[in-house]
Short mmCIF file of C-alpha atoms in Angstrom, two decimals:
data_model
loop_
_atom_site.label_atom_id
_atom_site.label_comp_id
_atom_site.label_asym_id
_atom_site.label_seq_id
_atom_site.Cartn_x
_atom_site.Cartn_y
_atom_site.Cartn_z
CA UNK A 17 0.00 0.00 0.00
CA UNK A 18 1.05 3.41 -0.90
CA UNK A 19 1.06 6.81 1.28
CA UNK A 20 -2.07 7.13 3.79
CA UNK A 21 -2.43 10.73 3.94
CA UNK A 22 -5.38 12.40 5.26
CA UNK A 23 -6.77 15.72 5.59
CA UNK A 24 -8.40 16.76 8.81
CA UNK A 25 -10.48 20.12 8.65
CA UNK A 26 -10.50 21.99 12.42
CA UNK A 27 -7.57 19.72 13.37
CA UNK A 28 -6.44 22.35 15.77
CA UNK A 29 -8.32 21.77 18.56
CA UNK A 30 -10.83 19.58 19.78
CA UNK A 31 -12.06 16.20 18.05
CA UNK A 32 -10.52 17.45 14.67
CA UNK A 33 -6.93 17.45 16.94
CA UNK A 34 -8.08 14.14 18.49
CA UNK A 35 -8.70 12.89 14.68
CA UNK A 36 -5.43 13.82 13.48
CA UNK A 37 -3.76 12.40 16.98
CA UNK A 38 -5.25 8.82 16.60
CA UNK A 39 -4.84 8.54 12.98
CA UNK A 40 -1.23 9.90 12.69
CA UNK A 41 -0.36 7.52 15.60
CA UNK A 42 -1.39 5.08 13.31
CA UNK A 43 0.40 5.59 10.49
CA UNK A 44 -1.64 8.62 8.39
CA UNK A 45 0.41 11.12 7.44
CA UNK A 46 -1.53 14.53 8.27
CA UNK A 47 -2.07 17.55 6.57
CA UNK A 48 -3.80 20.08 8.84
CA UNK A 49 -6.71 22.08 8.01
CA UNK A 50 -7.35 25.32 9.82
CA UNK A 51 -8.10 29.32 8.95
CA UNK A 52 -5.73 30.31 11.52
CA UNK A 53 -1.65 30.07 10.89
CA UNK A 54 -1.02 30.84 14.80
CA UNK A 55 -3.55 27.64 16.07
CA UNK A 56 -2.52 25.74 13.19
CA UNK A 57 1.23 25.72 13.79
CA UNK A 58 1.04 24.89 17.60
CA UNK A 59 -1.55 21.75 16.86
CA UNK A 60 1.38 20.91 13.93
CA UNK A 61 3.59 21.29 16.43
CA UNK A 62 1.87 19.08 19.25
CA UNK A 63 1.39 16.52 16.56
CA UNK A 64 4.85 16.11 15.97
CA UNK A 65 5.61 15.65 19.67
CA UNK A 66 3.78 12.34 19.34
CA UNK A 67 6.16 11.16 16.32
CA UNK A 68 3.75 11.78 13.77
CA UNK A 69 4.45 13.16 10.79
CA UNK A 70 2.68 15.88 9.73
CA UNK A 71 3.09 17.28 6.26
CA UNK A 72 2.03 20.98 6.81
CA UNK A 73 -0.96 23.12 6.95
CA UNK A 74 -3.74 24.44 4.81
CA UNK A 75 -6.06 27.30 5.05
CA UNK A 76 -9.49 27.02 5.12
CA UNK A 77 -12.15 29.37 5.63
CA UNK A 78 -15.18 26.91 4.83
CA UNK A 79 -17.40 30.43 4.48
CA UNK A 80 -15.35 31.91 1.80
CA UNK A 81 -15.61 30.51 -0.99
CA UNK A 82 -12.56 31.64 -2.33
CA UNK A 83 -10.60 30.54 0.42
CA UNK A 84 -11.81 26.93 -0.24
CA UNK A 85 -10.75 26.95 -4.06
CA UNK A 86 -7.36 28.25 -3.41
CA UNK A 87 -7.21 25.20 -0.65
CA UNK A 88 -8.23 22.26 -3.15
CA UNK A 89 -5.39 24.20 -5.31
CA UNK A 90 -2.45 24.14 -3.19
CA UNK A 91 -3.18 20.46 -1.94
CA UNK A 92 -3.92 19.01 -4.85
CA UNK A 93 -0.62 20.83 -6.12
CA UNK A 94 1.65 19.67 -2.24
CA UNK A 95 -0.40 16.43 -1.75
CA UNK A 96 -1.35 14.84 -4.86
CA UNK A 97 -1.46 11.01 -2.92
CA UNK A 98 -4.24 12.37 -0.53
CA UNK A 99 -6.56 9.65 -0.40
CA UNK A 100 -8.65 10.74 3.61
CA UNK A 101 -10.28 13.62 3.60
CA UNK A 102 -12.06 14.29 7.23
CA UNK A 103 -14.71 16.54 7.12
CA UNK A 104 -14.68 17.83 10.95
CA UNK A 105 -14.58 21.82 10.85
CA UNK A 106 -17.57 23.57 11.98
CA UNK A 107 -19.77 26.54 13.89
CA UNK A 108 -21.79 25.85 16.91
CA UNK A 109 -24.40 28.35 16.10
CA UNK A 110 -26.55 29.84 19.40
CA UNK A 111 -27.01 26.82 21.53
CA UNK A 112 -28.40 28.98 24.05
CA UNK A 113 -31.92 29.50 22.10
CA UNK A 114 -34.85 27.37 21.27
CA UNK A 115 -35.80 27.37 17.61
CA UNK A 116 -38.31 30.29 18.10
CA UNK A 117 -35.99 32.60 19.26
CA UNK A 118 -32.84 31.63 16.83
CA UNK A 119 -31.94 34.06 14.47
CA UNK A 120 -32.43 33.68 10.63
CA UNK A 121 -28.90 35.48 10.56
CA UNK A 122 -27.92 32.29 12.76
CA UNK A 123 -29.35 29.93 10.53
CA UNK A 124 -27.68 31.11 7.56
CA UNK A 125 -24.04 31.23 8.75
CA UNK A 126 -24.07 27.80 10.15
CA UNK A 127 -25.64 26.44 6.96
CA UNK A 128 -22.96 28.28 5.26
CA UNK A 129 -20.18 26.76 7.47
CA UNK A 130 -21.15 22.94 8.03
CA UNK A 131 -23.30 21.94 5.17
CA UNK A 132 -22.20 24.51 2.02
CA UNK A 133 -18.73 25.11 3.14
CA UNK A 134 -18.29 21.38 3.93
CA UNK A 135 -19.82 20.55 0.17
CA UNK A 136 -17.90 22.75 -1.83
CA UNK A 137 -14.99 20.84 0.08
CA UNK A 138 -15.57 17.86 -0.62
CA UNK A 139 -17.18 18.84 -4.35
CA UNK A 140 -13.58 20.34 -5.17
CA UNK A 141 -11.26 17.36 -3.96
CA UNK A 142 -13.61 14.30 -4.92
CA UNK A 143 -11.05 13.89 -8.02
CA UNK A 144 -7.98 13.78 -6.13
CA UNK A 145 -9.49 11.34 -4.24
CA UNK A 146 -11.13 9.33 -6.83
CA UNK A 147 -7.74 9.16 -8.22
CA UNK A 148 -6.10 7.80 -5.09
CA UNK A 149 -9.64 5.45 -4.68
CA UNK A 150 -9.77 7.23 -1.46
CA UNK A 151 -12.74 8.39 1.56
CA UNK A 152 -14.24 11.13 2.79
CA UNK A 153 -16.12 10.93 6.33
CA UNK A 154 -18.18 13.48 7.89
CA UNK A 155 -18.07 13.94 11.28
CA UNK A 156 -21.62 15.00 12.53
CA UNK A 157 -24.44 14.13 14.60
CA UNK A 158 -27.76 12.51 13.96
CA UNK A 159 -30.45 13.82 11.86
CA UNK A 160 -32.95 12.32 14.26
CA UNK A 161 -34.15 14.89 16.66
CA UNK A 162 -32.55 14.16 20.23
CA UNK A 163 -35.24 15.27 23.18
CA UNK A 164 -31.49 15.87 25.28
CA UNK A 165 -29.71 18.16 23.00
CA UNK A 166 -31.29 19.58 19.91
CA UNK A 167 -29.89 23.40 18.88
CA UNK A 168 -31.77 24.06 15.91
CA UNK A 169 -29.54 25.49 13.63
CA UNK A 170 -26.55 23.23 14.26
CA UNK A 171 -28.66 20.16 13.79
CA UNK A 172 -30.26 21.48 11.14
CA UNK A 173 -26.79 21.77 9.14
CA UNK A 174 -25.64 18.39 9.84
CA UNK A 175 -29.03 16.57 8.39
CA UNK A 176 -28.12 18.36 5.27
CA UNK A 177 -24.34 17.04 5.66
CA UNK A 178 -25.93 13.60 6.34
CA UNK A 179 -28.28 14.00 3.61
CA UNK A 180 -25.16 15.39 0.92
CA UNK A 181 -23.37 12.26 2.53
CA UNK A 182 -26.26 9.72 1.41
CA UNK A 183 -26.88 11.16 -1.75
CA UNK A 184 -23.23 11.22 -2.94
CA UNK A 185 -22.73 7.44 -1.26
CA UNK A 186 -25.33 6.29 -4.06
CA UNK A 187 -24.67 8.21 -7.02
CA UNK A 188 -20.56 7.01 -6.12
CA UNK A 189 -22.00 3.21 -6.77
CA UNK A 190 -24.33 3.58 -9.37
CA UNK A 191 -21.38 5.62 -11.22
CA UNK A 192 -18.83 3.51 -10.18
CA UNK A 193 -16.92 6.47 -9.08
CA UNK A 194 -13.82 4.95 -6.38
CA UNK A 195 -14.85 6.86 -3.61
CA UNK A 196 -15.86 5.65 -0.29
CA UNK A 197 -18.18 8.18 1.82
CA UNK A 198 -19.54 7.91 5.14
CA UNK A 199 -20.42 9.82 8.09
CA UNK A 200 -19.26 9.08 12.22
CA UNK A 201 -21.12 10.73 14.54
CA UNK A 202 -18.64 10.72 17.74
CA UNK A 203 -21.03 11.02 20.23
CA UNK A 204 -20.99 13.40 23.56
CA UNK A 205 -18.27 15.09 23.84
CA UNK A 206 -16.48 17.78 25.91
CA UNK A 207 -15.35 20.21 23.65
CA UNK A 208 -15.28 23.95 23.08
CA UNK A 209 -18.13 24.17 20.89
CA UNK A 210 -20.59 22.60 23.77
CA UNK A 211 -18.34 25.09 26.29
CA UNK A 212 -16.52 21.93 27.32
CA UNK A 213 -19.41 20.54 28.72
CA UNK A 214 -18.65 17.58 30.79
CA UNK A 215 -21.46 15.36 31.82
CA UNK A 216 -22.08 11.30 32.70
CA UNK A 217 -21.74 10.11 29.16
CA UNK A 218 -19.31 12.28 27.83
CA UNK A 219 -15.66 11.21 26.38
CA UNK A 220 -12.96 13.37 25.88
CA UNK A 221 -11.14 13.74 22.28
CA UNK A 222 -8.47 11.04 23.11
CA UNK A 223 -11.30 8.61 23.59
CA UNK A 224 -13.18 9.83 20.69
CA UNK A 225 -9.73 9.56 18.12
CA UNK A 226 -8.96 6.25 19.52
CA UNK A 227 -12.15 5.08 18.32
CA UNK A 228 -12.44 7.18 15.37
CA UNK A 229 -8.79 5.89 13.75
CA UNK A 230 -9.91 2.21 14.92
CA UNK A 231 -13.17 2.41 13.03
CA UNK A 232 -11.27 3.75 10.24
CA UNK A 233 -8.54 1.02 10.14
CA UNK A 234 -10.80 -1.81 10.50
CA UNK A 235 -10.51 -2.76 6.78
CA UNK A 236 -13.96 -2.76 5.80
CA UNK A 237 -16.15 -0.91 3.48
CA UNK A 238 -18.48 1.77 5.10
CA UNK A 239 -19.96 3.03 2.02
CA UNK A 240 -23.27 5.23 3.01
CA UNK A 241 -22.86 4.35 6.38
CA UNK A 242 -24.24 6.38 9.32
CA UNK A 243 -21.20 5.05 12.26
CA UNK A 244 -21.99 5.99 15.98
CA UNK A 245 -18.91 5.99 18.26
CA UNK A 246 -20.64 6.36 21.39
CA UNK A 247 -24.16 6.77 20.47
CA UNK A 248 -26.45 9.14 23.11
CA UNK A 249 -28.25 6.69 25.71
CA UNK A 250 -32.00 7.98 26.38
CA UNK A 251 -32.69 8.29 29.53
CA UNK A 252 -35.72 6.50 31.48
#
């Protein structure tokens, strides 16, 4: 087998970092994702005080559209073996509001983050990966309405993901195209876009990558696939 490198969007902090971690300790090499240098460089740097090799950084603003063309450029142009690219970066929204009092304003920039930003992402590497008969995984959270934890604007973003995921899962087979896409959904966990909430039930990102690079290693196909790491237990 050739060069496993992966791209992790938001690997500078949180699960993105735990991601990057898990999978580099396994033998990915890692090209960072991030829209800023200063956050970037230390997670690069942390990285490589594991012994993993990371290849470098890339900016990405997922609402500028720009910012996202000139990023498929330069890693298709750095990277041409990338055959991983993790889908992970993305805006809270207000999670202190119920849907009646969210903004439209609210709506619209975390639509433009996770779902549109995300797409035109993926849309722009999908032939460097079909190339290198490589994955894409979006990590994201289910489009079933949880009575525990359910901000409408951020879950309202990732059912599109998960719907963008689906769609693209069966027009890849019925086109033959060799690209395997799927979606994990880590479960709780304590993070800074939940304000590092830390509850019974909740792992932290070590946990999460652990489980995350394991799922990914495992060797088998997950084409379509909706993974849970952890999924949310309902309460009584």
């Amino acid at each position: 087998m050739g060069k496993k490198i992966v791209l992790v969007t938001g690997a500078n902090k949180g699960i993105g970092f735990g991601i990057a971690k898990h999978l580099g300790l396994t033998g990915w090499e890692v090209i960072v994702g991030a829209r800023n240098e200063q956050r970037a460089s230390k997670a690069v740097e942390d990285l490589k005080s594991y012994g993993i090799k990371v290849l470098g950084w890339v900016n990405i603003e997922l609402s500028d559209a720009a910012s996202i063309q000139q990023a498929a450029v330069e890693i298709a142009d750095k990277y041409p073996a990338l055959s991983l690219l993790v889908n992970n970066a993305g805006i809270p929204g207000d999670m202190s509001v119920d849907s009646e009092h969210t903004e439209i304003s609210t709506i619209r920039e975390t639509l433009d983050v996770n779902f549109i930003g995300t797409f035109a992402l993926t849309k722009s590497l999908i032939p460097l990966i079909a190339k290198n008969s490589g994955r894409i995984v979006n990590i994201t959270v289910p489009s079933e309405v949880s009575p525990y934890w359910h901000p409408l604007a951020y879950v309202a973003s990732k059912a599109a993901q998960n719907a963008m995921m689906g769609v693209m899962a069966t027009e890849f087979q019925q086109s033959n195209t060799p690209v395997e896409i799927f979606s994990v959904h880590p479960g709780p966990t304590t993070t800074d876009l939940n304000g590092n909430m830390a509850l019974p039930g909740f792992h932290d990102i070590d946990t999460v990558g652990s489980k995350f690079a394991e799922s990914l290693n495992d060797g088998k196909t997950h084409q379509g696939e909706f993974i849970e790491l952890y999924p949310i237990v309902k309460e009584d």
